Coordinates of C-alpha atoms in Angstrom, one line a residue:
M23 CA -13.9 1.5 -11.4
R24 CA -14.7 3.7 -14.3
L25 CA -12.6 6.8 -15.2
P26 CA -14.3 10.2 -14.6
K27 CA -15.2 12.2 -17.7
F28 CA -12.4 14.3 -19.2
E29 CA -11.4 15.9 -22.5
L30 CA -8.3 14.5 -24.2
I31 CA -6.1 17.0 -26.1
Q32 CA -3.1 15.9 -28.2
P33 CA -0.7 18.9 -28.6
H34 CA 1.7 19.0 -31.6
S35 CA 4.6 20.5 -29.8
V36 CA 6.0 21.0 -26.3
K37 CA 5.3 24.7 -26.5
E38 CA 1.6 24.0 -27.3
A39 CA 1.5 21.4 -24.4
C40 CA 2.8 24.0 -22.0
S41 CA 0.3 26.6 -23.2
I42 CA -2.7 24.2 -22.8
F43 CA -1.4 23.1 -19.4
E44 CA -1.1 26.7 -18.2
E45 CA -4.4 27.7 -19.7
H46 CA -6.3 25.1 -17.6
D47 CA -4.5 26.1 -14.4
G48 CA -4.7 23.2 -12.0
K49 CA -7.5 21.4 -13.9
A50 CA -5.4 19.5 -16.4
A51 CA -3.1 16.5 -16.1
L52 CA -0.3 15.2 -18.3
L53 CA -0.6 11.7 -19.8
A54 CA 2.8 10.2 -20.3
G55 CA 2.8 6.4 -19.8
G56 CA -0.4 6.7 -17.8
T57 CA 0.6 3.9 -15.3
A58 CA 0.0 6.3 -12.3
L59 CA -2.5 8.8 -13.8
M60 CA -5.1 6.2 -14.8
V61 CA -5.0 4.5 -11.4
G62 CA -5.3 7.9 -9.6
M63 CA -8.2 8.9 -11.8
R64 CA -10.1 5.6 -11.1
L65 CA -9.6 6.2 -7.4
R66 CA -10.8 9.8 -7.8
L67 CA -7.5 11.1 -6.4
S68 CA -7.1 13.0 -9.6
K69 CA -10.1 14.5 -11.4
P70 CA -8.7 16.6 -14.4
A71 CA -11.2 18.2 -16.7
V72 CA -8.5 18.0 -19.4
V73 CA -5.9 15.3 -20.1
I74 CA -2.9 16.4 -22.3
G75 CA -1.4 13.5 -24.2
M76 CA 2.3 13.7 -24.5
K77 CA 3.0 10.7 -26.8
G78 CA 4.3 11.7 -30.2
L79 CA 6.3 14.7 -29.1
K80 CA 9.6 13.6 -30.6
P81 CA 11.9 15.9 -28.6
L82 CA 10.7 14.2 -25.4
E83 CA 11.5 10.7 -26.8
S84 CA 15.2 11.3 -27.6
L85 CA 18.0 9.5 -25.8
R86 CA 21.5 10.7 -26.9
P87 CA 25.0 11.3 -25.6
K88 CA 25.3 14.7 -23.8
E89 CA 27.8 17.2 -25.0
G90 CA 30.8 17.0 -22.7
G91 CA 29.9 13.4 -21.6
G92 CA 27.0 11.7 -20.0
L93 CA 23.4 11.2 -21.3
A94 CA 20.5 13.5 -22.3
V95 CA 17.3 11.5 -21.8
G96 CA 13.9 12.8 -22.9
S97 CA 11.2 12.7 -20.3
M98 CA 9.0 10.4 -22.4
V99 CA 11.8 7.7 -22.7
T100 CA 10.2 4.5 -21.3
L101 CA 11.7 2.5 -18.5
E102 CA 12.0 -0.4 -20.8
M103 CA 14.2 1.6 -23.1
L104 CA 16.3 2.7 -20.2
E105 CA 16.7 -0.9 -19.1
K106 CA 17.8 -2.2 -22.5
F107 CA 19.2 0.6 -24.6
P108 CA 23.0 0.0 -25.3
L109 CA 23.9 3.6 -24.8
V110 CA 22.5 3.5 -21.2
L111 CA 23.9 0.1 -20.5
S112 CA 27.4 1.3 -21.4
G113 CA 27.2 4.9 -20.3
C114 CA 25.2 4.6 -17.0
A115 CA 24.6 1.0 -16.0
V116 CA 23.0 1.9 -12.7
L117 CA 20.2 3.8 -14.5
A118 CA 19.5 0.7 -16.6
E119 CA 19.6 -1.6 -13.6
T120 CA 17.3 0.6 -11.6
A121 CA 14.8 1.0 -14.4
G122 CA 14.7 -2.8 -14.6
L123 CA 13.7 -3.0 -10.9
V124 CA 10.5 -0.9 -11.4
A125 CA 7.2 -2.8 -11.2
V126 CA 6.7 -5.4 -14.0
P127 CA 7.6 -5.5 -17.7
S128 CA 4.2 -4.3 -18.9
V129 CA 4.5 -1.3 -16.6
R130 CA 8.1 -0.6 -17.7
A131 CA 6.9 -0.7 -21.4
Q132 CA 4.5 2.2 -20.7
G133 CA 6.1 4.1 -17.7
T134 CA 8.5 6.9 -18.5
I135 CA 11.6 8.3 -16.7
G136 CA 9.8 11.7 -16.4
G137 CA 6.7 10.1 -14.9
N138 CA 8.8 8.1 -12.4
L139 CA 10.7 11.2 -11.3
C140 CA 7.5 13.3 -11.0
Q141 CA 5.3 10.6 -9.3
D142 CA 3.2 11.7 -6.4
T143 CA 3.9 10.7 -2.8
R144 CA 2.0 7.7 -1.5
C145 CA 0.3 6.7 1.8
I146 CA -2.0 3.8 2.8
Y147 CA -4.6 6.3 4.0
Y148 CA -4.5 8.2 0.7
N149 CA -4.1 5.7 -2.1
Q150 CA -7.5 4.1 -1.6
S151 CA -10.9 4.3 -3.3
E152 CA -13.1 7.3 -2.8
F153 CA -15.6 5.1 -0.9
W154 CA -12.8 3.9 1.4
R155 CA -11.6 7.4 2.1
S156 CA -15.1 8.6 2.9
G157 CA -14.8 6.6 6.1
I158 CA -12.0 8.7 7.6
K159 CA -11.3 12.4 8.0
P160 CA -9.6 14.3 5.1
C161 CA -5.9 14.5 5.6
F162 CA -3.5 17.3 4.7
K163 CA -3.0 15.8 1.2
L164 CA -6.8 16.0 0.6
G165 CA -7.1 19.5 1.9
G166 CA -7.8 18.6 5.5
S167 CA -6.0 19.5 8.7
L168 CA -4.6 16.2 10.0
C169 CA -2.3 13.3 9.2
N170 CA -4.0 10.0 9.6
A171 CA -0.6 8.2 9.8
V172 CA 0.9 10.4 12.6
K173 CA -1.3 11.3 15.6
K174 CA -1.2 15.1 16.1
G175 CA 1.1 15.4 13.0
K176 CA 1.5 18.9 11.8
R177 CA 2.2 18.1 8.1
C178 CA 1.7 15.5 5.4
Q179 CA 4.2 12.7 5.6
A180 CA 3.3 10.7 2.5
A181 CA 6.3 8.8 1.2
Y182 CA 8.1 9.5 -2.1
Q183 CA 8.5 6.0 -3.6
S184 CA 10.3 6.6 -6.9
D185 CA 13.2 4.3 -7.6
L186 CA 14.9 6.6 -10.1
G187 CA 14.6 9.8 -8.0
P188 CA 17.3 8.8 -5.5
V189 CA 19.5 7.4 -8.2
L190 CA 19.3 10.6 -10.3
M191 CA 20.0 12.7 -7.3
A192 CA 23.1 10.6 -6.3
L193 CA 24.4 10.9 -9.9
G194 CA 24.1 14.7 -9.8
A195 CA 21.6 14.8 -12.6
E196 CA 19.8 17.9 -13.7
V197 CA 16.1 18.4 -14.8
K198 CA 15.3 20.6 -17.8
I199 CA 11.8 22.2 -17.4
A200 CA 9.8 23.9 -20.1
S201 CA 7.0 26.5 -19.9
T202 CA 5.5 29.2 -22.0
K203 CA 8.3 31.5 -20.7
G204 CA 11.1 29.2 -22.0
E205 CA 13.3 26.6 -20.4
K206 CA 15.3 26.3 -17.2
T207 CA 17.5 23.6 -15.7
V208 CA 17.7 22.7 -12.0
P209 CA 19.6 20.0 -10.1
V210 CA 17.5 17.0 -9.3
A211 CA 18.4 17.7 -5.6
E212 CA 16.5 21.0 -5.9
F213 CA 13.6 19.5 -7.7
F214 CA 12.0 18.2 -4.6
T215 CA 10.0 20.2 -2.0
G216 CA 10.2 17.7 0.9
R217 CA 6.4 18.2 1.3
G218 CA 4.1 15.2 1.1
E219 CA 1.2 17.3 -0.3
K220 CA 3.3 18.3 -3.4
P221 CA 6.6 16.6 -3.7
N222 CA 8.1 18.7 -6.6
I223 CA 8.6 22.3 -7.6
L224 CA 6.6 22.2 -10.8
K225 CA 4.1 24.9 -11.3
P226 CA 1.0 24.8 -13.6
G227 CA 2.2 25.0 -17.1
E228 CA 5.7 23.6 -16.4
I229 CA 6.7 20.3 -17.9
V230 CA 9.8 18.2 -17.4
V231 CA 11.3 17.7 -20.9
E232 CA 14.7 16.2 -20.3
L233 CA 17.1 14.7 -17.8
L234 CA 20.8 15.5 -18.0
I235 CA 23.0 12.9 -16.5
P236 CA 26.7 13.4 -16.1
S237 CA 29.2 10.6 -16.9
L238 CA 30.8 8.8 -14.0
G239 CA 34.3 8.8 -15.2
P240 CA 37.3 6.5 -14.4
G241 CA 37.4 5.2 -10.8
S242 CA 33.7 5.9 -10.3
A243 CA 30.7 3.6 -9.9
A244 CA 27.1 3.7 -8.6
A245 CA 24.6 1.3 -7.2
Y246 CA 21.0 1.1 -6.0
E247 CA 19.4 -1.3 -3.5
K248 CA 15.7 -1.5 -2.6
L249 CA 13.4 -3.3 -0.2
R250 CA 9.9 -4.2 -1.3
V251 CA 7.1 -6.6 -0.2
R252 CA 7.1 -8.6 -3.4
E253 CA 10.4 -8.8 -5.2
G254 CA 8.8 -8.9 -8.7
M255 CA 6.6 -5.8 -8.8
D256 CA 6.2 -3.5 -5.7
F257 CA 7.2 0.1 -4.9
P258 CA 10.2 0.4 -2.6
M259 CA 9.5 0.4 1.1
A260 CA 13.1 1.7 1.5
G261 CA 16.0 2.3 -0.9
A262 CA 19.6 3.5 -1.0
A263 CA 21.5 4.9 -4.0
V264 CA 25.3 5.4 -3.9
M265 CA 27.7 7.2 -6.2
L266 CA 31.4 7.0 -5.4
K267 CA 34.9 7.7 -6.7
T268 CA 37.9 5.8 -5.6
K269 CA 41.7 6.2 -5.8
P270 CA 44.0 3.3 -6.8
G271 CA 44.1 0.8 -4.0
G272 CA 40.4 1.1 -3.1
V273 CA 40.6 4.3 -1.0
I274 CA 37.4 6.3 -1.4
E275 CA 37.9 9.8 -2.7
N276 CA 34.3 11.0 -2.4
V277 CA 30.9 9.5 -2.1
K278 CA 27.2 10.6 -2.2
M279 CA 24.4 8.5 -0.7
V280 CA 20.7 9.2 -1.1
L281 CA 17.9 7.3 0.6
G282 CA 14.5 6.6 -0.9
A283 CA 11.0 5.9 0.3
V284 CA 11.8 6.8 3.9
G285 CA 10.6 10.4 3.7
S286 CA 8.5 12.8 1.5
S287 CA 11.6 13.2 -0.8
P288 CA 14.9 11.5 -1.5
I289 CA 17.2 12.1 1.5
E290 CA 20.9 12.7 1.2
V291 CA 23.2 11.5 3.9
P292 CA 26.2 13.9 4.1
K293 CA 27.7 12.1 7.1
V294 CA 28.5 9.1 4.9
S295 CA 30.8 11.3 2.8
E296 CA 32.5 12.5 5.9
L297 CA 32.9 8.9 7.2
L298 CA 34.3 7.5 4.0
Q299 CA 36.5 10.2 2.5
G300 CA 40.1 8.8 2.5
E301 CA 39.0 5.5 3.9
K302 CA 38.7 1.9 2.7
L303 CA 35.5 -0.1 3.4
T304 CA 35.9 -2.0 6.7
D305 CA 33.4 -3.6 8.9
G306 CA 33.8 -0.8 11.4
V307 CA 33.3 1.9 8.8
L308 CA 30.3 0.1 7.3
A309 CA 28.6 -0.2 10.7
E310 CA 28.9 3.6 11.1
V311 CA 27.5 4.1 7.6
S312 CA 24.5 2.0 8.5
R313 CA 23.9 4.0 11.7
A314 CA 24.2 7.3 9.7
A315 CA 21.6 6.1 7.2
Q316 CA 19.2 5.0 9.8
E317 CA 19.5 8.3 11.7
K318 CA 18.6 10.2 8.5
A319 CA 15.6 8.1 7.6
V320 CA 12.3 9.4 8.8
P321 CA 9.7 6.7 7.9
V322 CA 6.2 6.7 9.5
E323 CA 3.5 4.1 9.6
N324 CA 2.0 4.9 6.2
L325 CA 3.2 2.1 4.0
A326 CA 2.8 -1.7 3.9
M327 CA 5.8 -2.5 6.1
N328 CA 6.6 -1.8 9.7
T329 CA 8.4 1.5 10.3
Q330 CA 11.1 0.1 12.6
Y331 CA 11.9 -2.6 10.0
R332 CA 12.1 -0.1 7.2
K333 CA 14.5 2.1 9.3
K334 CA 16.7 -0.9 10.2
M335 CA 16.8 -2.1 6.6
V336 CA 17.7 1.2 5.1
G337 CA 21.0 0.9 7.0
E338 CA 21.5 -2.6 5.5
L339 CA 20.6 -1.3 2.0
A340 CA 23.1 1.5 2.3
V341 CA 25.9 -1.0 3.1
R342 CA 24.9 -3.3 0.3
A343 CA 24.9 -0.4 -2.2
L344 CA 28.3 0.7 -1.1
R345 CA 29.8 -2.8 -1.3
R346 CA 28.4 -3.3 -4.8
A347 CA 29.5 0.0 -6.0
T348 CA 33.1 -0.5 -4.8
T349 CA 33.3 -3.9 -6.5
S350 CA 32.1 -2.5 -9.9
V351 CA 34.6 0.4 -10.1
Q352 CA 36.3 0.5 -13.5
R353 CA 39.5 2.3 -14.3

């Protein structure tokens, strides 16, 4: 399939990129790694008149220690760099590990942390060719008034399938957003709308420029587990990210769990924190954690795996992530 016609503009600064993006109000798209945008354009899911190239904007390609501890990662840092860069491996191993689970090496060499966070929601009735979609009624995501995945559904329930989104949320990361009006910083947890039609809060002219990731600190650890059809390359069908802090002796002081790919945004499971605070991991506690995760998951029949299986497995992934995090705690 050929790409639709568009004008490519290469800004020389973030400010200029924001200005161009705002000027073309809804008719422009940002080209970061292009791994999602090019596919979307070929499928005619995205038909921008203008494409704004973001490569070469040096402030967006930086990866440095954050003042006060942690990492400051530019939105154009590639997944390959996250996977292999010593500063990430030593300062936030779960970020490197998760980046290495995304797709295949060729995609990771192009795809960026900003693009992975800002990726659109997906659905088997939406992510198809224009010809295929012409055979069914337009859904909420295409401006229609129905959900093809849920009979009599009242809203779009396309799934948010980013690997890094749940991990960044569990870590308590923040997103720095630039526009012609300046910059603002919001927690990753507040970056998502929960709406399948538009999964994040970005407005026309706003660009994610940096991710601010706090350090874990002594006694803390994080882990991520995912379920996919093909282990080597696919989007997650379900995922679970965990960040925890323990006391000497293995007693859990606090924990944060976030689920991925089982809703239109990452889903935090507050009950897990209640269950585990002041406890050690036992079979009984882990069984309750699994149930809590499954209760929070809201998958529908819109991906390549059975809904019941995804819901069941998200509980197992939650347990695996917890076990792995507790065994990797460093003091």
